[in-house]
CSV table of C-alpha atoms and ligand atoms in Angstrom, one decimal:
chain,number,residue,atom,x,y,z
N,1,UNK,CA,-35.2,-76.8,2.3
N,2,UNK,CA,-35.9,-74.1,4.5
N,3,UNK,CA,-33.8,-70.4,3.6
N,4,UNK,CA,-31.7,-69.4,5.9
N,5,UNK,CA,-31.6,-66.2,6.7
N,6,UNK,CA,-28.4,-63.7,5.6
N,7,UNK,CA,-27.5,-60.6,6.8
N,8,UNK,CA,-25.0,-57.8,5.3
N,9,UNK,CA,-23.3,-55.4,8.6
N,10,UNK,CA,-22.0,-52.5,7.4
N,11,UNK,CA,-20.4,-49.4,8.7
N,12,UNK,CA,-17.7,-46.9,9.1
N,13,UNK,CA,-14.1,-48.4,9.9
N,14,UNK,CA,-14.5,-49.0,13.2
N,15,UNK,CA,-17.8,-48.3,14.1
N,16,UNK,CA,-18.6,-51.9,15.7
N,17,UNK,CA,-19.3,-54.4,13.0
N,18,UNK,CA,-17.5,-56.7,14.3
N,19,UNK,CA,-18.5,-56.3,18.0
N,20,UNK,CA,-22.0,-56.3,16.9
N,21,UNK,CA,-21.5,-59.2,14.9
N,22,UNK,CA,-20.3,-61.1,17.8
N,23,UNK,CA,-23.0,-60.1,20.7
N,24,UNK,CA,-25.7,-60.4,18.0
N,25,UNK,CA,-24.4,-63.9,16.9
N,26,UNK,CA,-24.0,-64.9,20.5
N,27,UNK,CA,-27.5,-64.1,21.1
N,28,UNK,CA,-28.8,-65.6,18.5
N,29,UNK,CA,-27.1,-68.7,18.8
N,30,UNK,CA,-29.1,-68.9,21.7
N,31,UNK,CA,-32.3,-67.4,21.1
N,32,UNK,CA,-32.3,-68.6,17.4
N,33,UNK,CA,-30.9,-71.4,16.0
N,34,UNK,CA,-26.9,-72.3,14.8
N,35,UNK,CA,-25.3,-69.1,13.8
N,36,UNK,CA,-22.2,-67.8,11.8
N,37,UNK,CA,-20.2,-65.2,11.1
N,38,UNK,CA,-18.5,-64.2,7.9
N,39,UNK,CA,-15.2,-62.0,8.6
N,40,UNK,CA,-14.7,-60.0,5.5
N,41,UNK,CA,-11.9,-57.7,4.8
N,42,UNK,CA,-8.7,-57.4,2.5
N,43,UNK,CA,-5.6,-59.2,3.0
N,44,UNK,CA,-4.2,-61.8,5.1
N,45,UNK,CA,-3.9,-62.7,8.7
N,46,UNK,CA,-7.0,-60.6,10.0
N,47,UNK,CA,-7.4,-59.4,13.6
N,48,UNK,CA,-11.1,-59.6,13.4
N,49,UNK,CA,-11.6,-63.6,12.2
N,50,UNK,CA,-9.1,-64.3,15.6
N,51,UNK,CA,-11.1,-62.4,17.7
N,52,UNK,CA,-14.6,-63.3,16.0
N,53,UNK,CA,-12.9,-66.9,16.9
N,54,UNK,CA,-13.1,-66.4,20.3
N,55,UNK,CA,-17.4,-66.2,20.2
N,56,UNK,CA,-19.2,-69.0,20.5
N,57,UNK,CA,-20.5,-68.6,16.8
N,58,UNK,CA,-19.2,-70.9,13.9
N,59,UNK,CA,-16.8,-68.4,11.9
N,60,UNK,CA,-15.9,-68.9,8.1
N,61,UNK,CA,-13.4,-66.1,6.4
N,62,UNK,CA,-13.7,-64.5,3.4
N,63,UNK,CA,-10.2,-62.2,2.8
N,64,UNK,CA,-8.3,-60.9,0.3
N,65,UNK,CA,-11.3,-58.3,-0.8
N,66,UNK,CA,-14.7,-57.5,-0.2
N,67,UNK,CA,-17.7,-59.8,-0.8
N,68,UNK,CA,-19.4,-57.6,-3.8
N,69,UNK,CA,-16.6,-59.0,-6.1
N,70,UNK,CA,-16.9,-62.3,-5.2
N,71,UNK,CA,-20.4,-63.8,-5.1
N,72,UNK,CA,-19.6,-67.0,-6.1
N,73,UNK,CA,-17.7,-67.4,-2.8
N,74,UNK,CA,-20.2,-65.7,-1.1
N,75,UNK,CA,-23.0,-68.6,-2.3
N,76,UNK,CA,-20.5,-71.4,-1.8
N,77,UNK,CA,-19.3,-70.5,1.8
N,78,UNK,CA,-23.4,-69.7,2.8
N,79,UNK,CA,-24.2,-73.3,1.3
N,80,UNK,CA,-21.4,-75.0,3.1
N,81,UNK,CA,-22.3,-73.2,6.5
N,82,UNK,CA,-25.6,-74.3,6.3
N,83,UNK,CA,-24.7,-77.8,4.7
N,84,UNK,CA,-22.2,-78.4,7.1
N,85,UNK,CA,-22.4,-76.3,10.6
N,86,UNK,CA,-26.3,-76.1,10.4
N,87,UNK,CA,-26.1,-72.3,10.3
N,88,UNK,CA,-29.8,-70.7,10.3
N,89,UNK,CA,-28.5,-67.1,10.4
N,90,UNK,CA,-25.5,-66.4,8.8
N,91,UNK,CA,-24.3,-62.4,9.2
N,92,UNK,CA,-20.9,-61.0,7.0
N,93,UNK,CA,-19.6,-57.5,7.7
N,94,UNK,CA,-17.7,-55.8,4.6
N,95,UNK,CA,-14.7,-53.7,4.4
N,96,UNK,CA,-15.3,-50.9,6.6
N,97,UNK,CA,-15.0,-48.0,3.4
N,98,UNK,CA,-17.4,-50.6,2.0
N,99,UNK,CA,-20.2,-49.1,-0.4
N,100,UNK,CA,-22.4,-51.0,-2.1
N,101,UNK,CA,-23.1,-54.7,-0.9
N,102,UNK,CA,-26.3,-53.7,-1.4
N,103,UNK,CA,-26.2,-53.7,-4.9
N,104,UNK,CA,-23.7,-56.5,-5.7
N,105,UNK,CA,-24.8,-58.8,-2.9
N,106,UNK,CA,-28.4,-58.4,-2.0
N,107,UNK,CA,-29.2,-58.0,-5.3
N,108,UNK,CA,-27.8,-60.2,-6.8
N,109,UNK,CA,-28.8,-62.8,-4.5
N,110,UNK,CA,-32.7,-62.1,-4.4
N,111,UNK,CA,-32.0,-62.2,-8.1
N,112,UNK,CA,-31.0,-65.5,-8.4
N,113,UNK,CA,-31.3,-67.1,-5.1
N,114,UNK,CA,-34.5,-66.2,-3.4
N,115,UNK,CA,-35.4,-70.0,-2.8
N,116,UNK,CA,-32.7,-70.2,-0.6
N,117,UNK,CA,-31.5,-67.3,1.0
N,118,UNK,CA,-33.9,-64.7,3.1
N,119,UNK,CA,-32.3,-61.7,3.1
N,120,UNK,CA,-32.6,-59.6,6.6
N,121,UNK,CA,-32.7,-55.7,6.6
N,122,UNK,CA,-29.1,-54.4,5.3
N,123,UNK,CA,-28.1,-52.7,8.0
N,124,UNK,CA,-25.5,-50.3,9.1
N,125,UNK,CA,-23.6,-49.5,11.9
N,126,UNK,CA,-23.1,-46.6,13.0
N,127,UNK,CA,-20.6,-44.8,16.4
N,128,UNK,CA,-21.8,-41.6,17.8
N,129,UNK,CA,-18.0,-40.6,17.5
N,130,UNK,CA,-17.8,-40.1,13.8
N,131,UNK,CA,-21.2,-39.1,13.3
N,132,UNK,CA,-20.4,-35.8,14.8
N,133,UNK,CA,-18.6,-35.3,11.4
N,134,UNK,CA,-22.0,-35.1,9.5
N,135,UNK,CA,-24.3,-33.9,12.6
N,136,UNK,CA,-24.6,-29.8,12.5
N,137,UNK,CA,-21.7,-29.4,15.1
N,138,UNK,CA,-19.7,-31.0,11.6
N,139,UNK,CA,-17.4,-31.8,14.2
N,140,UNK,CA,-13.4,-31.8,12.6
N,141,UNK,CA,-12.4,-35.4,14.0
N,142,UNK,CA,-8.8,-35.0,11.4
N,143,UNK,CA,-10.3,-37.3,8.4
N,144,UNK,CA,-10.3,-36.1,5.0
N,145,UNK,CA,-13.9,-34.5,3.4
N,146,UNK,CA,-13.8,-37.7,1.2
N,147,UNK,CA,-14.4,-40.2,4.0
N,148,UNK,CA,-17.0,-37.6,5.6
N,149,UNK,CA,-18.9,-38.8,2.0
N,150,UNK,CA,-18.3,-42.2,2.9
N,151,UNK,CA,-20.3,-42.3,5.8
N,152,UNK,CA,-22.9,-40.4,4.6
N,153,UNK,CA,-23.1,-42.7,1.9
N,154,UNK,CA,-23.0,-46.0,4.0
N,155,UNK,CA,-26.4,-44.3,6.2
N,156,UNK,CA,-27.7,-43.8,2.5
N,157,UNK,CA,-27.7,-47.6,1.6
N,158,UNK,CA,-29.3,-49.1,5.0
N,159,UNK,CA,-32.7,-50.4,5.4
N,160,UNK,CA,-32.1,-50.3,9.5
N,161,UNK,CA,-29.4,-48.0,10.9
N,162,UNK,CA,-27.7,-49.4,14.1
N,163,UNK,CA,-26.6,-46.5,16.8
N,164,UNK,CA,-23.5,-48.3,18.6
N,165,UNK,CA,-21.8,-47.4,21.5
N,166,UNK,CA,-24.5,-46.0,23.2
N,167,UNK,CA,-22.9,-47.1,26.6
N,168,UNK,CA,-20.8,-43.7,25.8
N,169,UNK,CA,-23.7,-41.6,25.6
N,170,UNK,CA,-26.2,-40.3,28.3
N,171,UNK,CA,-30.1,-40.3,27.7
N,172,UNK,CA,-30.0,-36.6,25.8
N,173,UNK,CA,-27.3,-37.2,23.9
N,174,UNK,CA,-28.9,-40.7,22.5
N,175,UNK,CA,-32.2,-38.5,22.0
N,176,UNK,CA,-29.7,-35.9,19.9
N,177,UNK,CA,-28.1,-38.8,17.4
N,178,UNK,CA,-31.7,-40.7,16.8
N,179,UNK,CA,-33.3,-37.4,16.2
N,180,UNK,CA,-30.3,-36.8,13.6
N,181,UNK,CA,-30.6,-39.6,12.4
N,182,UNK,CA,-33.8,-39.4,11.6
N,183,UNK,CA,-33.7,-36.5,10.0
N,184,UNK,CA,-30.7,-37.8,7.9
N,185,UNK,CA,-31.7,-40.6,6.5
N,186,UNK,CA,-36.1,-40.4,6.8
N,187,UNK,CA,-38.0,-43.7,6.6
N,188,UNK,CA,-35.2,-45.6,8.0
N,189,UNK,CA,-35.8,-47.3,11.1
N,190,UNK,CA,-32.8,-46.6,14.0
N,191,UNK,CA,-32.2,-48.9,16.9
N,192,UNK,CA,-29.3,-48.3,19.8
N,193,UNK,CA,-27.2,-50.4,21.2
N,194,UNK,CA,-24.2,-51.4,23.2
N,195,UNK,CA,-22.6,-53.9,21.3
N,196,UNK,CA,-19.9,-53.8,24.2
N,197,UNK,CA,-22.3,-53.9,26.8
N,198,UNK,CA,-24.8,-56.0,25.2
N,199,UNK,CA,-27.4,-53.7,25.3
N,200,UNK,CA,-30.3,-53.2,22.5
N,201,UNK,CA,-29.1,-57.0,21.6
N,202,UNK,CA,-32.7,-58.5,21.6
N,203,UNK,CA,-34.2,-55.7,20.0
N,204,UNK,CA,-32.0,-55.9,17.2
N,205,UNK,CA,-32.4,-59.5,16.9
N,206,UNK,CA,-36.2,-59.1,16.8
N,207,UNK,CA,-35.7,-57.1,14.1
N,208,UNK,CA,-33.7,-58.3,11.9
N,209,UNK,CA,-35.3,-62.0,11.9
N,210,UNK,CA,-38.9,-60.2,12.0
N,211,UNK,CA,-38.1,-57.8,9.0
N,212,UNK,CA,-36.6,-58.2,5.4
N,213,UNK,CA,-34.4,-56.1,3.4
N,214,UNK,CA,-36.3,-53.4,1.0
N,215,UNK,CA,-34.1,-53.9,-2.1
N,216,UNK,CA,-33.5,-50.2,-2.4
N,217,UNK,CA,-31.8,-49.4,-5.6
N,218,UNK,CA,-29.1,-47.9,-4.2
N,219,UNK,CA,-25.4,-48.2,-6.6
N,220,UNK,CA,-22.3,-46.4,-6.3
N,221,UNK,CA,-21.1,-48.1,-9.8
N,222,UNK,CA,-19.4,-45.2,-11.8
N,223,UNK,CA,-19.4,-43.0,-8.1
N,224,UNK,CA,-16.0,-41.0,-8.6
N,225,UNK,CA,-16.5,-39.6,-5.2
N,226,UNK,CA,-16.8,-43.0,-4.0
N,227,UNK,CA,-13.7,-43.8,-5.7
N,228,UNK,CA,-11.7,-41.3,-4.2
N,229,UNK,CA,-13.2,-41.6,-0.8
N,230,UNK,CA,-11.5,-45.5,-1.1
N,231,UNK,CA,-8.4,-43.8,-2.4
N,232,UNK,CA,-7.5,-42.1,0.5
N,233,UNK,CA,-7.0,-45.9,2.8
N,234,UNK,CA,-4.0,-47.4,3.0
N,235,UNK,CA,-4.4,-51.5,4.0
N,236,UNK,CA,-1.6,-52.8,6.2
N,237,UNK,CA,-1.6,-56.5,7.6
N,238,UNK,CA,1.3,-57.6,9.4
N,239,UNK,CA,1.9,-60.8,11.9
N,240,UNK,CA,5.2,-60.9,13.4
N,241,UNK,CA,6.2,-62.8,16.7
N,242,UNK,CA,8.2,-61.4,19.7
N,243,UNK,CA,10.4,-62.9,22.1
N,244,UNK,CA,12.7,-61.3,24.9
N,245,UNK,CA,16.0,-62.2,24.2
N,246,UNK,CA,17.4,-63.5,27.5
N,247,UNK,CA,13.9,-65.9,27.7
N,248,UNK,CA,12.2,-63.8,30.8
N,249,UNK,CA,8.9,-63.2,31.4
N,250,UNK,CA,8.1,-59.6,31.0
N,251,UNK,CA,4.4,-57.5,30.8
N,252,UNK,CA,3.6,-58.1,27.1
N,253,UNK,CA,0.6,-55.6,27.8
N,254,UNK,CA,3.5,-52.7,27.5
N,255,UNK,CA,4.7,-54.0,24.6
N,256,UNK,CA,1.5,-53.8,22.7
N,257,UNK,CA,0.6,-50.3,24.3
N,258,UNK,CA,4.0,-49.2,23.2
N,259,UNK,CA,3.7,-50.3,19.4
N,260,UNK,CA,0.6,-49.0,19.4
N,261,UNK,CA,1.8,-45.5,20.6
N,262,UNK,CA,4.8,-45.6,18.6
N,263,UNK,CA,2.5,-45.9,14.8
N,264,UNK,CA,0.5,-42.9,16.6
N,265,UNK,CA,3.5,-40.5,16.9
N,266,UNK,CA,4.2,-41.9,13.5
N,267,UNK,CA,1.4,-40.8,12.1
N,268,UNK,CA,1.1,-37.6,14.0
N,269,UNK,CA,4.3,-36.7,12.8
N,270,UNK,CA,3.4,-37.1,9.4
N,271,UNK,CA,0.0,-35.5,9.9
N,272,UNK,CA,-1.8,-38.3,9.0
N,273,UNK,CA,-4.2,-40.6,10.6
N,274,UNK,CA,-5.8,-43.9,11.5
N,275,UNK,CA,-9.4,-44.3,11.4
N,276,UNK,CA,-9.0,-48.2,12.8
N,277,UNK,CA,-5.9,-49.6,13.7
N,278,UNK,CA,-6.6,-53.3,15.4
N,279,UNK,CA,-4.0,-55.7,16.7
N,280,UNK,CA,-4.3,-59.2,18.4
N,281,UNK,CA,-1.8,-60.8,20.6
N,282,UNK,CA,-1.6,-64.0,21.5
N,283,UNK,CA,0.6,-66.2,23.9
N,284,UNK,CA,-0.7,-70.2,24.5
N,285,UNK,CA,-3.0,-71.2,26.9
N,286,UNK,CA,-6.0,-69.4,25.6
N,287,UNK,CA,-4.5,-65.9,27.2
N,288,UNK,CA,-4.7,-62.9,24.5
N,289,UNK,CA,-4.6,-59.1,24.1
N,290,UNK,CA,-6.9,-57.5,21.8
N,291,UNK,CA,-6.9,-53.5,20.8
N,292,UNK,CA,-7.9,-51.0,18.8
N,293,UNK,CA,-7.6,-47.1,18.4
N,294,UNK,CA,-9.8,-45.4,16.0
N,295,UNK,CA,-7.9,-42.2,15.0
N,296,UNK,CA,-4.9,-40.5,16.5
N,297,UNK,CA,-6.3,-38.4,18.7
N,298,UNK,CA,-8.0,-41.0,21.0
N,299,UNK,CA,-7.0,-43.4,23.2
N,300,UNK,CA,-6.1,-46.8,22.7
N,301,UNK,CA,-9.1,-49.4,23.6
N,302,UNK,CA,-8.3,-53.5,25.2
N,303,UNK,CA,-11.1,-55.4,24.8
N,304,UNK,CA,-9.0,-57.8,26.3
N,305,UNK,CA,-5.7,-57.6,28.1
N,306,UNK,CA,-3.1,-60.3,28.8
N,307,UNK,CA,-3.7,-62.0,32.6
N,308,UNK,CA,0.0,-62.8,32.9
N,309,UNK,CA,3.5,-62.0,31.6
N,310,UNK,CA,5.4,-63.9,28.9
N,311,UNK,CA,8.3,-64.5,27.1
N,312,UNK,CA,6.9,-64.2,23.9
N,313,UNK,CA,4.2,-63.6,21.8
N,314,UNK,CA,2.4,-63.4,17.9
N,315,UNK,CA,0.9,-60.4,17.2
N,316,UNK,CA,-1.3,-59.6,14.4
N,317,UNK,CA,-1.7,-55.8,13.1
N,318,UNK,CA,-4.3,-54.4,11.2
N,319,UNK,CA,-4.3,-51.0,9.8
N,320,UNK,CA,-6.5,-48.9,8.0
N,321,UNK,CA,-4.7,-45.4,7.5
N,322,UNK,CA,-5.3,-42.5,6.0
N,323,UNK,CA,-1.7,-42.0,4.9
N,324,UNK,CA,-0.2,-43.6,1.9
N,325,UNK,CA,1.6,-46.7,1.7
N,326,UNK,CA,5.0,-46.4,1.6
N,327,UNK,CA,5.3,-44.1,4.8
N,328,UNK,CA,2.9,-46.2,6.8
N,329,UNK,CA,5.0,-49.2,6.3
N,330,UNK,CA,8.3,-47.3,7.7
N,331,UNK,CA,6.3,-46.3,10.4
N,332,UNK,CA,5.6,-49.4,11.7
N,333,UNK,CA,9.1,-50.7,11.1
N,334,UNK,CA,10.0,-48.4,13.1
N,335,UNK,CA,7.5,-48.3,16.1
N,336,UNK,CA,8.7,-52.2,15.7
N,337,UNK,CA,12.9,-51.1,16.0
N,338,UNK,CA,11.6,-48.7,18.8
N,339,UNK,CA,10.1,-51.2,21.1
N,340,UNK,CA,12.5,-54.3,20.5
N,341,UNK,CA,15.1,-51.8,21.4
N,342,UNK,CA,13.4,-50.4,24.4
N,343,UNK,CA,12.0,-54.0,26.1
N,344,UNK,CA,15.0,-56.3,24.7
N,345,UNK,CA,13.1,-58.1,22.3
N,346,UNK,CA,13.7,-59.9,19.0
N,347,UNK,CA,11.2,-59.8,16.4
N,348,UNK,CA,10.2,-62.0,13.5
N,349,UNK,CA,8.3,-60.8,10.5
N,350,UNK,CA,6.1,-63.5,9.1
N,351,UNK,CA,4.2,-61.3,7.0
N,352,UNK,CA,3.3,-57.7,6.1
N,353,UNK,CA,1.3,-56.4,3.1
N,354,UNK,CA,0.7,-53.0,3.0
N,355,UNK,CA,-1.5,-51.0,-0.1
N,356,UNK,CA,-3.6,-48.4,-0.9
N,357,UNK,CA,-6.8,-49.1,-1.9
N,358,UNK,CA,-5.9,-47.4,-5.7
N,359,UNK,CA,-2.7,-48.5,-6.2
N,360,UNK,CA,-1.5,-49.2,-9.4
N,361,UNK,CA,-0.7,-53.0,-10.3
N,362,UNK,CA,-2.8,-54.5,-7.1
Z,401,LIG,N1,-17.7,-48.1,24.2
Z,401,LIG,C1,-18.0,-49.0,23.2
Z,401,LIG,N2,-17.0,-49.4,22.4
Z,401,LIG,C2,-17.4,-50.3,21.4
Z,401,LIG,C3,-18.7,-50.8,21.3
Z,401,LIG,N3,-18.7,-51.6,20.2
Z,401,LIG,C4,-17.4,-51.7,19.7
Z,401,LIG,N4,-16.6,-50.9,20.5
Z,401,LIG,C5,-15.2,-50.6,20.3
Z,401,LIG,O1,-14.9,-50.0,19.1
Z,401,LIG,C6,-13.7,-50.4,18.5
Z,401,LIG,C7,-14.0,-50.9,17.1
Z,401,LIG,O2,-14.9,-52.0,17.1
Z,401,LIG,P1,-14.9,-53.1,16.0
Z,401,LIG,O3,-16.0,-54.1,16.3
Z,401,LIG,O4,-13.6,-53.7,15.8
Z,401,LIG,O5,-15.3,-52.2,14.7
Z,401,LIG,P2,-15.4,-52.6,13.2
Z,401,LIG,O6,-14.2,-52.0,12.5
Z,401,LIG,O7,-16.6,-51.8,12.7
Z,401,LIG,O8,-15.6,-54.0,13.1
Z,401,LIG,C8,-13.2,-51.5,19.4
Z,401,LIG,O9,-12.3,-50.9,20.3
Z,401,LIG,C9,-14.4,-51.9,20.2
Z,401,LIG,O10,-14.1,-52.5,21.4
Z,401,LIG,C10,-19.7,-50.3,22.2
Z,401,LIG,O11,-20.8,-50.7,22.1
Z,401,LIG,N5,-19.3,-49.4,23.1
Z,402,LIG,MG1,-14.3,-55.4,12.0
């Protein structure tokens, strides 16, 4: 049989993996052969497998913790893909403080299942926005020094670094990051793209099918700075439906925007911070909300609004925080009580898990 070819997408919490994922998948679907996506985070009831849903790619989920510490999964689920959707290219993003796929994934794959697995170039995604951080400017974006190590640590382990989001930039400024980024991280080839406007799409896809990975060894096994860079996220997965209490129809697009910018004075409050907080809302008939806000000093992104009002609606949050657990919980409680208040609204609570990535007894 044939290998299929796998690829690892890494990057910074909210740099575009999942974006990428999609308009690469999409493309190659076309261009390539049957394609799939692997949504990978921690926890439960993920924003990014619904939204990945809504491609035109086969999508398979692998939660409750990263792929490096579970490559028996890993094999299974790229076996069954191929067995049973026909996948050709099959792409998984990790955890976006992930560090280190490289080592558990990659090589233990080429190790022990060359014959059936191709490997494409491991490769990272990367936003102009928090690249300022490491960039001579070392621009003070309001995240910790340990997460500035993170990302400089994620450019470290790529064979091909990905410049997203370059719809945001003008033809300078593009010039500026690349020259960077080759600077940064020599002998590593950079592409650019808009994964939003579906820009640099083929040229990544020539790539990564024309190319292989180079097996760096790269580890961060026994990193304590890696450890403590992890240390600082707080995970918090919640699904909860909404309903207005007297049954109207109201604009469920506030409601969202107002949750959202209740966690942000939350946070602000606390001086703490949110390097990706995603939610997904949903209402029947195929009509959905999708956002995301990458700190607390930006603005809130739709990738997707809803087309019409409703009397209800489930809504999925995702949050990864720099602030610890306990507090971060509260604050959404309470951006919750705010809003049900304000819009006359009851509110179920399905689910919540909330943790840091240390804590004790996980
Ligand atoms: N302007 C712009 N925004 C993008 C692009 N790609 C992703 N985004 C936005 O960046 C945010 C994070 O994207 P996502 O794919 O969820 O990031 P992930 O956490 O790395 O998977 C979302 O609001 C996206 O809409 C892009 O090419 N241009
Ligand atoms: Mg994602």
């Amino acid at each position: 049989m044939d290998p299929i070819r796998f690829m690892v997408v890494s990057g910074f919490l909210g740099a575009g993996k999942t974006t990428t994922m999609i308009a690469l998948g999409e493309w190659m679907k076309e261009h390539y052969g049957e394609t799939a996506i692997i949504a990978n985070d921690l926890g439960a009831n993920l924003v990014d497998t619904s939204l990945t849903q809504t491609s035109g790619c086969v999508v398979a989920e692998i939660a409750n913790g990263c792929i490096c510490y579970q490559m028996d999964n890993v094999v299974d689920q790229l076996r069954r893909l191929r067995d049973k959707a026909g996948a050709v290219f099959v792409m998984s993003d990790i955890p976006g403080c992930g560090v280190g796929a490289l080592d558990h994934v990659y090589h233990t794959l080429a190790a022990a299942h060359a014959d059936e697995f191709t490997l494409s170039p491991f490769t990272v995604i990367v936003d102009p926005e928090r690249l300022r951080m490491i960039m001579p400017e070392k621009a003070d974006i309001n995240l910790p020094e340990e997460l500035v190590y993170l990302l400089q640590l994620q450019l470290e382990e790529a064979d091909l670094v990905v410049l997203n989001k370059c719809d945001l930039l003008d033809e300078a400024d593009v010039r500026r990051y690349v020259d960077f980024l080759k600077t940064a991280v020599p002998d590593i080839p950079v592409l650019c793209i808009s994964a939003r406007e579906r820009t640099g799409i083929a040229e990544l896809a020539d790539f990564v099918t024309a190319h292989t990975t180079q097996l760096k060894n790269f580890s961060v096994r026994d990193n304590h700075e890696f450890e403590q860079a992890e240390a600082k996220l707080t995970w918090y997965n919640r699904r909860m439906f909404f309903k207005t209490l007297g049954g109207e129809k109201i604009d469920m697009n506030a409601v969202v925007e107002d949750v959202i910018e209740e966690i942000r004075m939350g946070l602000i409050e606390r001086k703490r911070n949110v390097p990706h907080l995603k939610t997904f809302a949903t209402s029947g008939n195929g009509d959905f909300n999708k956002a995301s806000l990458i700190g607390v000093d930006y603005e809130v992104e739709y990738e997707r609004q809803f087309l019409r009002p409703h009397k209800n609606m489930r809504m999925i949050v995702n949050a990864r925080a720099v602030c610890e657990s306990r507090p971060m919980a509260r604050i959404v409680d309470d951006a919750v009580d705010v809003v049900c208040e304000r819009y006359g609204l009851d509110c179920q609570v399905f689910f919540t898990e909330c943790f840091g990535m240390a804590d004790e007894g996980r």
